[in-house]
Amino acid sequence: MSECIFCNIVRKEIPAKICYEDERVLAFHDINPVAPTHILVIPKEHIASMNDITPENVEVFGHMAFVAQQLSKEAGVAESGYRVVVNNGPDSGQVVHHVHAHVIGGRVLSSLC
């Protein structure tokens, strides 16, 4: 999927400030952060949205959550609090159609609900 910016980042065709990588996921700092800590965790496999999760790739989402937890500790926001957000579809604000989790913290965040 050459038109996907996140796939291009996975292939190292576009630079990113990578903070974690293994065989299943990649994490990098958001280029337009909304808080002092704003990291994106993505599966290396292209999955367009939460609606496209299959039994064959469901395990990667648990791994993404674990990586988000570890990155929150490294960023020093685990104890004070952080948010993990996955936007799904146009009404949610999903802009890049490669599923990703935002790890956001480092300041008091407003309530969503």
Backbone as ProteinMPNN parsed JSONL, in Angstrom:
{"seq_chain_A": "MSECIFCNIVRKEIPAKICYEDERVLAFHDINPVAPTHILVIPKEHIASMNDITPENVEVFGHMAFVAQQLSKEAGVAESGYRVVVNNGPDSGQVVHHVHAHVIGGRVLSSLC", "coords_chain_A": {"N_chain_A": [[0.854, -1.175, 0.0], [1.368, 1.628, -1.155], [0.479, 4.288, -1.018], [-0.118, 4.839, 1.602], [0.79, 6.714, 4.31], [1.697, 5.822, 6.815], [2.484, 3.194, 6.26], [4.607, 3.818, 4.613], [6.295, 4.972, 6.501], [6.803, 2.731, 8.106], [8.302, 1.249, 6.273], [10.508, 2.834, 6.225], [10.695, 4.853, 4.362], [9.848, 7.364, 4.728], [10.905, 9.772, 7.011], [10.735, 9.469, 10.575], [10.372, 10.117, 14.077], [11.226, 7.631, 15.685], [10.377, 5.667, 18.466], [10.023, 3.135, 19.381], [10.285, -0.191, 18.205], [9.426, -3.356, 16.954], [8.962, -6.699, 15.67], [6.238, -6.642, 15.105], [4.993, -4.128, 15.62], [5.28, -0.509, 15.364], [6.362, 2.47, 16.862], [6.111, 5.97, 17.114], [6.835, 9.49, 17.477], [4.214, 11.847, 17.35], [3.785, 14.191, 14.718], [2.345, 16.481, 15.061], [1.849, 17.192, 17.937], [-0.556, 16.993, 20.615], [-0.115, 17.183, 23.235], [2.534, 17.14, 25.727], [3.548, 14.489, 25.715], [2.996, 12.564, 23.02], [2.503, 9.962, 21.241], [2.405, 7.709, 18.533], [1.23, 4.457, 18.03], [1.512, 1.835, 15.886], [0.365, -0.973, 13.927], [2.624, -2.947, 12.013], [1.669, -4.263, 9.835], [-0.578, -3.371, 7.281], [-3.608, -2.249, 8.264], [-6.602, -0.911, 7.754], [-8.634, 0.196, 9.456], [-10.363, -0.098, 12.639], [-12.558, -1.548, 11.922], [-11.597, -3.367, 10.163], [-10.256, -5.381, 11.421], [-9.315, -8.732, 11.796], [-9.752, -12.222, 12.757], [-7.221, -13.267, 12.345], [-5.419, -11.169, 12.752], [-5.952, -10.069, 15.22], [-4.431, -10.317, 17.564], [-2.331, -8.497, 17.48], [-3.358, -6.116, 18.414], [-3.615, -6.296, 21.186], [-0.926, -6.397, 21.752], [-0.183, -3.85, 20.879], [-1.443, -2.33, 22.88], [0.036, -3.125, 25.12], [2.579, -2.163, 24.406], [1.981, 0.563, 24.351], [1.525, 0.985, 27.088], [4.123, 0.471, 28.107], [5.571, 2.508, 26.837], [4.369, 4.726, 28.0], [5.367, 4.546, 30.565], [8.126, 4.912, 30.072], [8.012, 7.531, 29.161], [7.341, 8.831, 31.437], [4.727, 9.287, 32.265], [3.02, 7.393, 33.209], [2.175, 7.097, 35.89], [0.953, 9.564, 36.536], [-1.017, 9.736, 34.642], [-2.463, 8.965, 31.475], [-3.723, 8.919, 28.116], [-5.085, 6.576, 25.857], [-5.974, 6.471, 22.604], [-7.98, 5.405, 19.93], [-8.993, 6.357, 16.918], [-11.74, 5.819, 14.764], [-12.828, 5.787, 11.641], [-14.387, 8.42, 9.62], [-16.086, 10.224, 11.113], [-14.999, 10.099, 13.616], [-12.642, 11.371, 13.496], [-10.514, 10.099, 12.333], [-7.778, 10.355, 10.32], [-5.557, 9.298, 8.947], [-5.694, 6.343, 7.251], [-4.816, 3.879, 8.464], [-4.812, 1.831, 10.987], [-4.231, 3.108, 14.25], [-2.909, 3.839, 17.485], [-3.108, 6.529, 19.674], [-0.975, 7.686, 22.132], [-1.258, 9.695, 24.741], [-0.227, 12.223, 26.929], [1.187, 13.906, 29.82], [0.178, 16.302, 30.565], [-2.723, 17.803, 32.114], [-5.61, 16.404, 30.873], [-8.552, 17.179, 29.055], [-11.947, 16.167, 29.765], [-13.555, 13.646, 27.901], [-16.087, 12.594, 27.842]], "CA_chain_A": [[0.0, 0.0, 0.0], [2.347, 2.704, -1.269], [-0.095, 5.602, -0.714], [-0.325, 4.976, 3.048], [1.941, 7.374, 4.926], [2.236, 5.001, 7.901], [3.228, 2.096, 5.63], [5.874, 4.407, 4.175], [7.135, 5.117, 7.703], [7.243, 1.375, 8.455], [9.352, 0.871, 5.308], [11.586, 3.822, 6.383], [10.72, 5.717, 3.192], [9.566, 8.695, 5.271], [11.505, 9.827, 8.343], [9.898, 9.642, 11.764], [11.116, 10.008, 15.331], [10.809, 6.317, 16.179], [10.746, 5.426, 19.865], [9.917, 1.702, 19.654], [10.022, -1.031, 17.044], [9.675, -4.789, 17.002], [8.506, -7.34, 14.436], [4.792, -6.452, 14.89], [4.523, -2.745, 15.728], [6.214, 0.606, 15.319], [5.855, 3.632, 17.605], [6.856, 7.182, 16.792], [6.258, 10.722, 18.0], [3.297, 12.542, 16.45], [4.392, 15.43, 14.218], [1.512, 17.583, 15.549], [1.428, 16.719, 19.257], [-1.568, 17.739, 21.364], [0.345, 17.173, 24.626], [3.977, 16.893, 25.766], [3.736, 13.125, 25.233], [2.018, 12.182, 21.989], [3.164, 8.902, 20.492], [1.519, 6.844, 17.764], [1.615, 3.051, 17.982], [0.841, 1.277, 14.713], [0.814, -2.297, 13.483], [3.397, -2.877, 10.78], [0.756, -4.722, 8.788], [-1.585, -2.356, 6.972], [-5.004, -2.512, 8.631], [-7.132, 0.434, 7.536], [-9.402, 0.706, 10.591], [-10.831, -1.115, 13.588], [-13.539, -2.371, 11.212], [-10.884, -4.32, 9.316], [-9.58, -6.378, 12.248], [-9.75, -10.104, 11.536], [-9.204, -13.154, 13.756], [-5.798, -13.498, 12.071], [-4.553, -10.083, 13.218], [-6.461, -9.486, 16.46], [-3.407, -10.361, 18.618], [-1.464, -7.323, 17.42], [-3.95, -5.007, 19.165], [-3.18, -6.473, 22.571], [0.491, -6.017, 21.785], [-0.148, -2.385, 20.802], [-1.797, -1.813, 24.207], [1.179, -3.366, 25.995], [3.622, -1.219, 24.008], [1.531, 1.874, 24.83], [1.795, 1.01, 28.529], [5.562, 0.578, 28.312], [5.995, 3.841, 26.405], [3.913, 5.693, 29.006], [6.339, 4.475, 31.663], [9.358, 5.557, 29.611], [7.763, 8.972, 29.031], [7.111, 9.384, 32.767], [3.329, 9.688, 32.454], [2.218, 6.236, 33.625], [1.562, 7.305, 37.21], [0.09, 10.753, 36.546], [-2.141, 9.433, 33.777], [-2.319, 9.139, 30.033], [-4.875, 8.479, 27.348], [-4.834, 5.803, 24.643], [-7.131, 6.744, 21.754], [-8.009, 4.886, 18.566], [-10.09, 6.935, 16.145], [-12.183, 4.861, 13.761], [-13.753, 6.337, 10.661], [-14.347, 9.872, 9.415], [-16.744, 10.991, 12.169], [-14.167, 10.068, 14.824], [-11.444, 12.166, 13.268], [-9.433, 9.314, 11.737], [-7.274, 11.015, 9.123], [-4.734, 8.305, 8.261], [-6.441, 5.085, 7.237], [-3.959, 2.781, 8.922], [-5.2, 1.89, 12.392], [-3.144, 3.545, 15.128], [-3.274, 4.278, 18.827], [-2.436, 7.718, 20.181], [-0.638, 7.669, 23.552], [-1.237, 11.14, 25.007], [-0.093, 12.548, 28.348], [2.139, 14.965, 30.172], [-0.581, 17.467, 31.04], [-4.099, 17.445, 32.442], [-6.402, 16.287, 29.65], [-9.98, 17.446, 29.267], [-12.834, 15.007, 29.742], [-14.185, 13.38, 26.603], [-17.493, 12.223, 28.013]], "C_chain_A": [[0.895, 1.231, 0.0], [1.791, 4.075, -0.919], [-0.325, 5.826, 0.776], [0.933, 5.55, 3.698], [2.544, 6.526, 6.051], [2.972, 3.779, 7.36], [4.577, 2.591, 5.13], [6.825, 4.607, 5.345], [7.663, 3.755, 8.132], [8.395, 0.942, 7.553], [10.547, 1.822, 5.347], [11.762, 4.678, 5.128], [10.432, 7.171, 3.561], [10.175, 8.725, 6.667], [10.449, 10.02, 9.432], [10.797, 9.501, 12.983], [10.623, 8.749, 16.047], [11.289, 6.141, 17.613], [10.596, 3.958, 20.257], [9.663, 0.977, 18.343], [10.312, -2.477, 17.391], [9.097, -5.385, 15.726], [7.034, -7.067, 14.114], [4.34, -5.007, 14.857], [5.673, -1.758, 15.628], [5.57, 1.743, 16.098], [6.752, 4.815, 17.303], [6.109, 8.397, 17.316], [5.396, 11.383, 16.933], [3.926, 13.857, 15.995], [3.581, 16.667, 14.606], [0.98, 17.228, 16.936], [0.392, 17.628, 19.91], [-1.221, 17.813, 22.852], [1.851, 16.912, 24.602], [4.367, 15.469, 25.346], [2.626, 12.831, 24.241], [2.723, 11.243, 21.022], [2.098, 8.101, 19.75], [2.088, 5.432, 17.765], [0.81, 2.422, 16.852], [1.269, -0.165, 14.483], [1.624, -2.13, 12.204], [2.568, -3.346, 9.586], [-0.276, -3.63, 8.527], [-2.968, -2.9, 7.306], [-5.647, -1.138, 8.636], [-7.847, 1.003, 8.752], [-9.761, -0.439, 11.534], [-11.836, -2.05, 12.916], [-12.891, -3.459, 10.373], [-10.093, -5.359, 10.107], [-10.189, -7.745, 11.945], [-9.229, -11.014, 12.654], [-7.704, -13.384, 13.566], [-4.894, -12.38, 12.586], [-5.001, -9.448, 14.532], [-5.383, -9.402, 17.553], [-2.544, -9.108, 18.637], [-2.043, -6.16, 18.238], [-3.684, -5.111, 20.658], [-1.729, -6.07, 22.733], [0.646, -4.502, 21.704], [-0.457, -1.768, 22.165], [-0.632, -1.987, 25.178], [2.317, -2.388, 25.683], [3.25, 0.188, 24.473], [1.81, 2.023, 26.326], [3.287, 1.194, 28.801], [6.084, 1.965, 27.925], [5.539, 4.918, 27.39], [4.851, 5.702, 30.208], [7.634, 5.189, 31.279], [9.207, 7.069, 29.523], [7.491, 9.632, 30.377], [5.674, 9.822, 33.026], [2.454, 8.557, 32.978], [1.497, 6.484, 34.944], [0.614, 8.496, 37.237], [-1.135, 10.57, 35.66], [-1.87, 9.759, 32.326], [-3.562, 8.577, 29.364], [-4.376, 7.666, 26.16], [-6.103, 5.902, 23.809], [-6.928, 6.085, 20.396], [-9.232, 5.492, 17.895], [-10.443, 5.957, 15.03], [-13.227, 5.495, 12.846], [-13.772, 7.848, 10.639], [-14.999, 10.681, 10.535], [-15.927, 11.031, 13.459], [-12.954, 10.968, 14.711], [-10.287, 11.359, 12.716], [-9.033, 9.955, 10.417], [-6.438, 10.04, 8.293], [-5.444, 6.963, 8.379], [-5.494, 3.897, 7.332], [-4.161, 2.83, 10.429], [-3.997, 2.242, 13.261], [-3.718, 3.999, 16.465], [-2.439, 5.494, 19.194], [-2.19, 7.511, 21.675], [-0.366, 9.125, 23.908], [-1.144, 11.375, 26.506], [0.883, 13.683, 28.56], [1.492, 16.273, 30.559], [-1.97, 16.977, 31.412], [-4.914, 17.489, 31.156], [-7.87, 16.539, 29.967], [-10.772, 16.151, 29.174], [-13.458, 14.858, 28.366], [-15.683, 13.14, 26.731], [-18.099, 12.9, 29.227]], "O_chain_A": [[1.149, 1.811, 1.055], [2.563, 4.961, -0.551], [-0.701, 6.93, 1.168], [2.004, 4.946, 3.642], [3.762, 6.509, 6.227], [3.978, 3.364, 7.935], [5.574, 1.874, 5.21], [8.034, 4.429, 5.197], [8.836, 3.628, 8.483], [9.357, 0.334, 8.023], [11.5, 1.643, 4.588], [12.857, 5.173, 4.862], [10.737, 8.09, 2.8], [9.978, 7.785, 7.436], [9.415, 10.653, 9.218], [11.844, 8.855, 12.931], [9.731, 8.799, 16.893], [12.442, 6.423, 17.939], [11.0, 3.572, 21.354], [8.928, 1.459, 17.482], [11.312, -2.787, 18.038], [8.774, -4.649, 14.794], [6.617, -7.241, 12.968], [3.395, -4.678, 14.139], [6.846, -2.101, 15.78], [4.361, 1.954, 16.003], [7.975, 4.695, 17.243], [4.905, 8.341, 17.567], [5.785, 11.473, 15.769], [4.536, 14.562, 16.799], [4.079, 17.787, 14.491], [-0.217, 16.987, 17.093], [0.443, 18.851, 19.784], [-1.944, 18.43, 23.635], [2.39, 16.507, 23.573], [5.394, 15.27, 24.698], [1.447, 12.85, 24.594], [3.437, 11.67, 20.114], [1.018, 7.848, 20.283], [3.28, 5.233, 17.531], [-0.42, 2.469, 16.854], [2.397, -0.543, 14.801], [1.328, -1.249, 11.396], [2.755, -2.874, 8.465], [-0.791, -3.029, 9.47], [-3.433, -3.874, 6.715], [-5.274, -0.285, 9.442], [-7.685, 2.185, 9.056], [-9.487, -1.604, 11.247], [-11.952, -3.215, 13.299], [-13.572, -4.379, 9.921], [-9.339, -6.137, 9.522], [-11.408, -7.895, 11.85], [-8.351, -10.609, 13.416], [-6.996, -13.666, 14.533], [-3.712, -12.619, 12.833], [-4.483, -8.4, 14.918], [-5.428, -8.496, 18.384], [-2.075, -8.697, 19.698], [-1.289, -5.307, 18.707], [-3.542, -4.087, 21.326], [-1.35, -5.471, 23.74], [1.502, -3.927, 22.377], [0.186, -0.798, 22.567], [-0.347, -1.09, 25.972], [2.942, -1.848, 26.596], [4.113, 0.93, 24.941], [2.279, 3.07, 26.773], [3.662, 2.003, 29.649], [6.939, 2.524, 28.611], [6.238, 5.91, 27.593], [5.097, 6.753, 30.8], [8.174, 5.973, 32.059], [10.158, 7.807, 29.778], [7.417, 10.858, 30.459], [5.427, 10.641, 33.911], [1.254, 8.753, 33.17], [0.331, 6.116, 35.093], [-0.425, 8.441, 37.895], [-2.176, 11.181, 35.903], [-1.147, 10.699, 31.999], [-4.346, 7.851, 29.977], [-3.375, 8.015, 25.533], [-7.175, 5.476, 24.239], [-5.862, 6.187, 19.79], [-10.368, 5.183, 18.256], [-9.563, 5.343, 14.426], [-14.371, 5.708, 13.247], [-13.233, 8.492, 11.539], [-14.49, 11.75, 10.875], [-16.142, 11.902, 14.302], [-12.314, 11.291, 15.712], [-9.172, 11.875, 12.632], [-9.851, 10.083, 9.505], [-6.595, 9.968, 7.074], [-5.754, 6.509, 9.48], [-5.389, 3.058, 6.437], [-3.723, 3.779, 11.079], [-2.891, 1.746, 13.045], [-4.85, 4.473, 16.555], [-1.217, 5.491, 19.045], [-3.125, 7.19, 22.409], [0.611, 9.718, 23.453], [-1.905, 10.785, 27.273], [1.34, 14.328, 27.616], [2.183, 17.25, 30.851], [-2.352, 15.86, 31.063], [-4.907, 18.489, 30.439], [-8.361, 16.152, 31.027], [-10.323, 15.17, 28.582], [-13.845, 15.847, 27.743], [-16.45, 13.454, 25.82], [-19.278, 12.7, 29.52]]}, "name": "protein", "num_of_chains": 1, "seq": "MSECIFCNIVRKEIPAKICYEDERVLAFHDINPVAPTHILVIPKEHIASMNDITPENVEVFGHMAFVAQQLSKEAGVAESGYRVVVNNGPDSGQVVHHVHAHVIGGRVLSSLC"}
